PDB file of C-alpha atoms in Angstrom:
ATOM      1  CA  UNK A   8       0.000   0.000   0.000  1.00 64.00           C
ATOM      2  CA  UNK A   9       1.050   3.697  -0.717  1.00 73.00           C
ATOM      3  CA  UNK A  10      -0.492   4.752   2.578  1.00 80.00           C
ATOM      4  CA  UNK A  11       1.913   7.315   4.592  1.00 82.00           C
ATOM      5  CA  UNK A  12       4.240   7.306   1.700  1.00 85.00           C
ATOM      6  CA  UNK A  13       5.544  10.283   0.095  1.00 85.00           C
ATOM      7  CA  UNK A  14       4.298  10.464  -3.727  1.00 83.00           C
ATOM      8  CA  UNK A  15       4.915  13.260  -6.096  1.00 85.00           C
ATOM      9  CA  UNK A  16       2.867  12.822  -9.588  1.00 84.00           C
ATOM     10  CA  UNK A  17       3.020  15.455 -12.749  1.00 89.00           C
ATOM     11  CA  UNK A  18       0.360  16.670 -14.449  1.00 90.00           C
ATOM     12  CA  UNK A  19      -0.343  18.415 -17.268  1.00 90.00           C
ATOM     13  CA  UNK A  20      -3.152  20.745 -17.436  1.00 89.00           C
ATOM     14  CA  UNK A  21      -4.995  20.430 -20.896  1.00 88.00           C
ATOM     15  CA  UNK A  22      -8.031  22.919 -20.462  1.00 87.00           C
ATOM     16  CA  UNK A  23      -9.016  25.680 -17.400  1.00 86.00           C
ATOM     17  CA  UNK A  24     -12.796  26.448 -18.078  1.00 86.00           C
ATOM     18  CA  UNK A  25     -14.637  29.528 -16.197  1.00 85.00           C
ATOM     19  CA  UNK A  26     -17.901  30.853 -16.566  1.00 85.00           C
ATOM     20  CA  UNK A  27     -18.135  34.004 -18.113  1.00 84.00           C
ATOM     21  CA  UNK A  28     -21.817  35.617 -18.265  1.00 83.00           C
ATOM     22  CA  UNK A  29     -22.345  38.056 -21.312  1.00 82.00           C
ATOM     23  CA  UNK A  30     -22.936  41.424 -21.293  1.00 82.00           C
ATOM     24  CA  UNK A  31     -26.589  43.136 -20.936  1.00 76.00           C
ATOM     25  CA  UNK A  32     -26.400  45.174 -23.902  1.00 77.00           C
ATOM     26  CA  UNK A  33     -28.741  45.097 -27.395  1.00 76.00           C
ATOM     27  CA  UNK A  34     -26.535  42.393 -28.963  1.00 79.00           C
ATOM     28  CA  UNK A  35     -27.392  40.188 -26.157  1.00 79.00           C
ATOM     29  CA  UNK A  36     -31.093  40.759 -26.058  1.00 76.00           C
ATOM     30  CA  UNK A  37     -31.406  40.672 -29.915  1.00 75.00           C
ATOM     31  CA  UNK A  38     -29.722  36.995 -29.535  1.00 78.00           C
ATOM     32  CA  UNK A  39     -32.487  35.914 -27.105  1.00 74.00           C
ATOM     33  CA  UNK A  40     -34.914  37.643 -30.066  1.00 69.00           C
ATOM     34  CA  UNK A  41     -37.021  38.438 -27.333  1.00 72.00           C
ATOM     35  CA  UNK A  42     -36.516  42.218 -26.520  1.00 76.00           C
ATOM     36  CA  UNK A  43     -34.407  45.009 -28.329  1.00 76.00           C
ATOM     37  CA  UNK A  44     -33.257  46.738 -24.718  1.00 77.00           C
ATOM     38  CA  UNK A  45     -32.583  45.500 -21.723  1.00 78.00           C
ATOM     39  CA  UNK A  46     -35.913  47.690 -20.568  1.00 84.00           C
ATOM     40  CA  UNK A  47     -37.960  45.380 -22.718  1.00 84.00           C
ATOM     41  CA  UNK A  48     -36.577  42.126 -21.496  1.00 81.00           C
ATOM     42  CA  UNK A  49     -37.395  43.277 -17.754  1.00 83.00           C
ATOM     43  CA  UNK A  50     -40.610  44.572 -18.925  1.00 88.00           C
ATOM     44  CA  UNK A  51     -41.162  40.752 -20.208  1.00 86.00           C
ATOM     45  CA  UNK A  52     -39.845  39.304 -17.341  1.00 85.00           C
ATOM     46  CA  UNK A  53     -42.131  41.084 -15.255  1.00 92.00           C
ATOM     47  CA  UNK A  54     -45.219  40.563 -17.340  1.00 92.00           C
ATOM     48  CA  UNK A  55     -44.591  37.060 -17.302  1.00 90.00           C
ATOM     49  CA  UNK A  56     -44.192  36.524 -13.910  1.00 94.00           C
ATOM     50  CA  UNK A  57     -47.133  38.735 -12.904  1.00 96.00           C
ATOM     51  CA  UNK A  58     -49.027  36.185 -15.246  1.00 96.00           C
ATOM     52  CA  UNK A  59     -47.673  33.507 -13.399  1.00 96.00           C
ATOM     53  CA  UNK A  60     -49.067  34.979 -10.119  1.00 95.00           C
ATOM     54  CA  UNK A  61     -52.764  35.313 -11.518  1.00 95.00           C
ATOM     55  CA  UNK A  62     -52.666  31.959 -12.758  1.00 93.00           C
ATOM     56  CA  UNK A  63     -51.680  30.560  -9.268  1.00 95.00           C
ATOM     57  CA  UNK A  64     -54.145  33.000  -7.724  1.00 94.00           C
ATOM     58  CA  UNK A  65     -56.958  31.571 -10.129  1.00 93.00           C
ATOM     59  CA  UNK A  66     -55.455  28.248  -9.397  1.00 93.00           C
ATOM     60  CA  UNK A  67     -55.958  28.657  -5.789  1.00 95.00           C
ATOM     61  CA  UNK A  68     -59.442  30.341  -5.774  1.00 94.00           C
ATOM     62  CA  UNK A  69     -60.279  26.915  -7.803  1.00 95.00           C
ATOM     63  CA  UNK A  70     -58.490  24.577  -5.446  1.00 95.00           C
ATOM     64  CA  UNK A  71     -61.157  26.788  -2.535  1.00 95.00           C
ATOM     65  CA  UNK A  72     -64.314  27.139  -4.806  1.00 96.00           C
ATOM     66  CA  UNK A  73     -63.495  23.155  -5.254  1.00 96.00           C
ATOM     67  CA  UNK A  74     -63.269  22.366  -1.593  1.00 96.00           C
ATOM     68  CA  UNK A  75     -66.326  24.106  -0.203  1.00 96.00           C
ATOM     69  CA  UNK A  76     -68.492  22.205  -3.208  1.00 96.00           C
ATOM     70  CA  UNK A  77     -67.472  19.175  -1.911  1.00 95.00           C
ATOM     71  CA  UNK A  78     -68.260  20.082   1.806  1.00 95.00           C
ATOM     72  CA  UNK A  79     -71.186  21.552   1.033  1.00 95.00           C
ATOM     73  CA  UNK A  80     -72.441  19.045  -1.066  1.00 95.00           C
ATOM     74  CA  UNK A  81     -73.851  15.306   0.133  1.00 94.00           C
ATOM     75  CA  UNK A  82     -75.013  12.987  -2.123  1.00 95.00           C
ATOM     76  CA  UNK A  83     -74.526   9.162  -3.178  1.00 95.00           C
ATOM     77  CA  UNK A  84     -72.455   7.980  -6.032  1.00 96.00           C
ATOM     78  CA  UNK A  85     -72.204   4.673  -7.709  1.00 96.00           C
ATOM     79  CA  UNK A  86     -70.573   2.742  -5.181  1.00 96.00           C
ATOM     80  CA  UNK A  87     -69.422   0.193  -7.868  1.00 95.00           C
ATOM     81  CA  UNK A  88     -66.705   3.384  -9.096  1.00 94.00           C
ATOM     82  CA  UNK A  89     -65.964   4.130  -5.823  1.00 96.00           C
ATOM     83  CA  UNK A  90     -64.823   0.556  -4.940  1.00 96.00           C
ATOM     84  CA  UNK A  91     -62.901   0.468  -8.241  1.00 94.00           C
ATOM     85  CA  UNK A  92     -61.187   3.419  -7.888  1.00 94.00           C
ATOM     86  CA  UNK A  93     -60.207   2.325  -3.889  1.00 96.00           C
ATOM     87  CA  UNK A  94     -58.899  -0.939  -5.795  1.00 95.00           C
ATOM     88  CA  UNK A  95     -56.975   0.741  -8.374  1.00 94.00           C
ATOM     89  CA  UNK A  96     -55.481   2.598  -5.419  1.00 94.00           C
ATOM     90  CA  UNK A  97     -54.822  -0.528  -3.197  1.00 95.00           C
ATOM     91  CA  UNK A  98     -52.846  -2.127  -6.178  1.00 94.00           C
ATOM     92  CA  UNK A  99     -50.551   1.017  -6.276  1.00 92.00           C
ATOM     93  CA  UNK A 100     -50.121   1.278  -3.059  1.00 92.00           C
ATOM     94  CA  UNK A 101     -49.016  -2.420  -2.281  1.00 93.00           C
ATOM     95  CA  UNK A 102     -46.889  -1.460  -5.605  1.00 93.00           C
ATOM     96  CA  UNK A 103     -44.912   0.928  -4.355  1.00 92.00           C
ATOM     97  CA  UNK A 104     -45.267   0.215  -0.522  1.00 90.00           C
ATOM     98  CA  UNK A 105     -45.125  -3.698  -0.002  1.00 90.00           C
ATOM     99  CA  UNK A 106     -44.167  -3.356   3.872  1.00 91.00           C
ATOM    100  CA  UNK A 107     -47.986  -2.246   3.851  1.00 87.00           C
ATOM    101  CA  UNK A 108     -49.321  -6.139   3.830  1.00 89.00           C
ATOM    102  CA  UNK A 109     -47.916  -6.421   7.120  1.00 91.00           C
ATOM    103  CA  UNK A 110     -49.824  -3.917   8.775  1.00 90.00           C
ATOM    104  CA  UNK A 111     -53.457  -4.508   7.631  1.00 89.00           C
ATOM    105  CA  UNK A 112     -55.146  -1.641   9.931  1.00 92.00           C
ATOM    106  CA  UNK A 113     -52.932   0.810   7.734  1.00 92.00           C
ATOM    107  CA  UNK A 114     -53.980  -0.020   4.750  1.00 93.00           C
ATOM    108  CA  UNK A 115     -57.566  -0.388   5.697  1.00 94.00           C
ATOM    109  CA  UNK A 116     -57.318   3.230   7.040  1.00 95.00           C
ATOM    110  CA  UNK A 117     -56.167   4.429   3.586  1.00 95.00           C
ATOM    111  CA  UNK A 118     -58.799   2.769   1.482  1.00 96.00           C
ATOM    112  CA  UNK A 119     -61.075   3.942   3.731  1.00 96.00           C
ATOM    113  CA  UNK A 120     -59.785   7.820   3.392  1.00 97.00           C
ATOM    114  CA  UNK A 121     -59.427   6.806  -0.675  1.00 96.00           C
ATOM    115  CA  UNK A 122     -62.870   6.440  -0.348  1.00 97.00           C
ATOM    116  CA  UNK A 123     -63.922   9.432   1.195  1.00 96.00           C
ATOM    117  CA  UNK A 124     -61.892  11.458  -1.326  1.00 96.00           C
ATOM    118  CA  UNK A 125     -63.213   9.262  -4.092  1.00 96.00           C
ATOM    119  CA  UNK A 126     -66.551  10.164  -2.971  1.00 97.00           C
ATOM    120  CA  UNK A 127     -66.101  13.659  -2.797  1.00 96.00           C
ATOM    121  CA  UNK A 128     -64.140  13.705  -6.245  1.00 95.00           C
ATOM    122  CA  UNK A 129     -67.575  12.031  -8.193  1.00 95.00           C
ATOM    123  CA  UNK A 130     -69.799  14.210  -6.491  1.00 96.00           C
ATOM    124  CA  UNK A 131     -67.370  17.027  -7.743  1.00 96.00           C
ATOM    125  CA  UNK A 132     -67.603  15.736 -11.245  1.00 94.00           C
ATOM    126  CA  UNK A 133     -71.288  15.527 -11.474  1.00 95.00           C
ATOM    127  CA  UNK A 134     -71.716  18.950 -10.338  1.00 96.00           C
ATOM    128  CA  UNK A 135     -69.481  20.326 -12.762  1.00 96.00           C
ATOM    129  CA  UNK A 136     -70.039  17.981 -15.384  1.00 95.00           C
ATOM    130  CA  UNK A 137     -73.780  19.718 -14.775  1.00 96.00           C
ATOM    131  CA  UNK A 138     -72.906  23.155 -14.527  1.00 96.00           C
ATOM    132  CA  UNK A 139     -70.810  22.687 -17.539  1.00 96.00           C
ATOM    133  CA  UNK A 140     -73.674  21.383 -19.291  1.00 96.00           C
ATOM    134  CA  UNK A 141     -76.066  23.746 -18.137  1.00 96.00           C
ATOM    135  CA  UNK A 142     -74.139  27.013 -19.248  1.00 96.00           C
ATOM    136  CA  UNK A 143     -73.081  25.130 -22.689  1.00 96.00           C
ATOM    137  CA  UNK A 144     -69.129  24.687 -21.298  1.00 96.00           C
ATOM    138  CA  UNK A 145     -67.190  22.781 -24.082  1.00 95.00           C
ATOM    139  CA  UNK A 146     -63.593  21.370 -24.885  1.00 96.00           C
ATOM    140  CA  UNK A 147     -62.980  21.728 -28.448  1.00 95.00           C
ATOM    141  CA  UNK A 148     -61.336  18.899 -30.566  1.00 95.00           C
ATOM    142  CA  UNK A 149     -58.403  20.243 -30.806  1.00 95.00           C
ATOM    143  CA  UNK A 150     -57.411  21.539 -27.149  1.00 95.00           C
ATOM    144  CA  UNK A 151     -57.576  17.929 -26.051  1.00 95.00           C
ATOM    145  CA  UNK A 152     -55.563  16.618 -28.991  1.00 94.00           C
ATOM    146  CA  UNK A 153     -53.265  19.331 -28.308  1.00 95.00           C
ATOM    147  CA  UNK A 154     -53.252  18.856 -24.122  1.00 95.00           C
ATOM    148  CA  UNK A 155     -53.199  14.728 -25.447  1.00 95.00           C
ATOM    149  CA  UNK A 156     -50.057  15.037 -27.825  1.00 95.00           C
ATOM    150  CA  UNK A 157     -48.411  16.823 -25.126  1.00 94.00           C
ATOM    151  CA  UNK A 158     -48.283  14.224 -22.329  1.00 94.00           C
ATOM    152  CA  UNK A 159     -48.118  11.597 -24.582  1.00 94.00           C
ATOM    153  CA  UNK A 160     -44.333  13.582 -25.490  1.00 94.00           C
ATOM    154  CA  UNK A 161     -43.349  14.354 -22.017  1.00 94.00           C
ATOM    155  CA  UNK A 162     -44.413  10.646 -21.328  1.00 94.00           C
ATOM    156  CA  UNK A 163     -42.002   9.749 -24.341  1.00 93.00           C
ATOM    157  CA  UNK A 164     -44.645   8.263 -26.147  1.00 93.00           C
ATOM    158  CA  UNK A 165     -46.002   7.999 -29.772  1.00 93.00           C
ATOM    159  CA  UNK A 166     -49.414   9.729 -29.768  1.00 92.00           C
ATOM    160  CA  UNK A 167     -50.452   7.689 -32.664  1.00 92.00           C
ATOM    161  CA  UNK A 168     -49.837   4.555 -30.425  1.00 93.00           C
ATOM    162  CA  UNK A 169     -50.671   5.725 -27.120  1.00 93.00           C
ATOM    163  CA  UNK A 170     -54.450   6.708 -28.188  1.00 91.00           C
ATOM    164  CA  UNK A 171     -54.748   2.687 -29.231  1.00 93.00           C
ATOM    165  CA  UNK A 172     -53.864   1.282 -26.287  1.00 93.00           C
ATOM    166  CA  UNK A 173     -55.841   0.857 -23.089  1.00 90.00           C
ATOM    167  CA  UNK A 174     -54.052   3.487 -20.932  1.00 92.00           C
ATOM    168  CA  UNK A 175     -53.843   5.818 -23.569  1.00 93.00           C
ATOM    169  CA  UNK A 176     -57.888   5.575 -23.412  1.00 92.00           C
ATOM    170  CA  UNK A 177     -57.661   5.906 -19.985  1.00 91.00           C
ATOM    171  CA  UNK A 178     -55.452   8.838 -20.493  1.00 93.00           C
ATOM    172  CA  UNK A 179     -57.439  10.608 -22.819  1.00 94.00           C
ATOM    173  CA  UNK A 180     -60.397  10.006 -19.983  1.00 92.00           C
ATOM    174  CA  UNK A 181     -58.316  12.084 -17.493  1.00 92.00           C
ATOM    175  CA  UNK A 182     -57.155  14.844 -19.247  1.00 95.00           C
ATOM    176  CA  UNK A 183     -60.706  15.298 -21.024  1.00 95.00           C
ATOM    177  CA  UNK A 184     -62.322  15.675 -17.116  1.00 93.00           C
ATOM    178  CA  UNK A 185     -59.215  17.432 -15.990  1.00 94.00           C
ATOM    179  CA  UNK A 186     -59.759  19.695 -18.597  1.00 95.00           C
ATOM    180  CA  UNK A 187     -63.388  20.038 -18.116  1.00 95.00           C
ATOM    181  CA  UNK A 188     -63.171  20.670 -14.534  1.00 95.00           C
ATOM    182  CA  UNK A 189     -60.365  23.362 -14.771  1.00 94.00           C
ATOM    183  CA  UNK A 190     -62.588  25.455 -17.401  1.00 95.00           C
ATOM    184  CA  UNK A 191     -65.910  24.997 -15.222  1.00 96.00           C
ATOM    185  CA  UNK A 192     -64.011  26.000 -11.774  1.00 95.00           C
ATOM    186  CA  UNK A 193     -62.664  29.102 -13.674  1.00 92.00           C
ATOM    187  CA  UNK A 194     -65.923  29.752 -15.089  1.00 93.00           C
ATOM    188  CA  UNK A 195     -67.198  29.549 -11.918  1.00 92.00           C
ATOM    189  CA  UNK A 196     -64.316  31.747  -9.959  1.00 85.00           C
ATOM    190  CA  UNK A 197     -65.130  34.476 -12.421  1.00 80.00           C
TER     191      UNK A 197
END
């Protein structure tokens, strides 16, 4: 072993790298093709994170308006998609937690709460899926092809292929009453 021994070793240095940031001047913003002056560019920083702020404002007067509908609201739903659902979500939970069929009053307590917010969730859906109905509130074609062809790419996935299988269908389901919901909450909020 070399431990405690002297050692002297060469080296020969081939490249010395550094970060150097640019210069805020025109050239710089006209690269970005964004803004002419670096005015502009703050200007559209600003706008665009004052946009950001309304959307999580509108986001969280959803996530309230959301909430108090399914407090205030009390009704049965189809028990048969409630105990499917708390299924689906026992399967994924054994999944990813298998020290969880040792300790059967643990999961019992979660399905139990997964069915509660299963619950609430439907009667969520039917109200909006009403409301939306009511006051003519539609997805066009195209917005879910467009939100579609977007997950499927950030899933990695051929669109084309996706749609034909059973969780693109599945998929598709989601983002259609994701989708819905979002418009009909905004609606709502405004």
């Amino acid at each position: 072993t070399i431990a405690g021994k002297t050692a002297e070793f060469k080296v020969t240095v081939q490249l010395v790298q550094g970060k150097q940031l640019p210069e805020l001047n025109a050239e710089f913003f006209k690269q970005l093709g964004q803004a002419e002056t670096e005015e502009d560019f703050r200007k559209q920083i600003e706008e665009r994170l004052r946009n950001e702020r309304e959307q999580e404002i509108e986001r969280d007067y959803q996530d309230s308006l959301a909430g108090q509908i399914k407090a205030r609201y009390q009704f049965d739903v189809p028990e048969s998609l409630v105990a499917r659902a708390v299924a689906d979500f026992e399967r994924h939970q054994l999944e990813e937690h298998p020290e969880m069929r040792e300790d059967a009053a643990k999961l019992d307590a979660a399905k139990a709460e997964e069915a509660l917010r299963q619950s609430a969730d439907l009667r969520l859906s039917y109200i909006l899926q009403r409301y939306a109905k009511e006051y003519g509130i539609q997805l066009s074609p195209e917005e879910i092809r467009t939100r579609f062809m977007l997950q499927a790419y950030m899933m990695r996935q051929n669109p084309e292929e996706l749609i034909r299988s059973r969780f693109g269908d599945m998929l598709l389901h989601q983002i259609q009453e994701q989708m819905l919901t979002t418009k009909t909450l905004g609606r709502m909020v405004d």
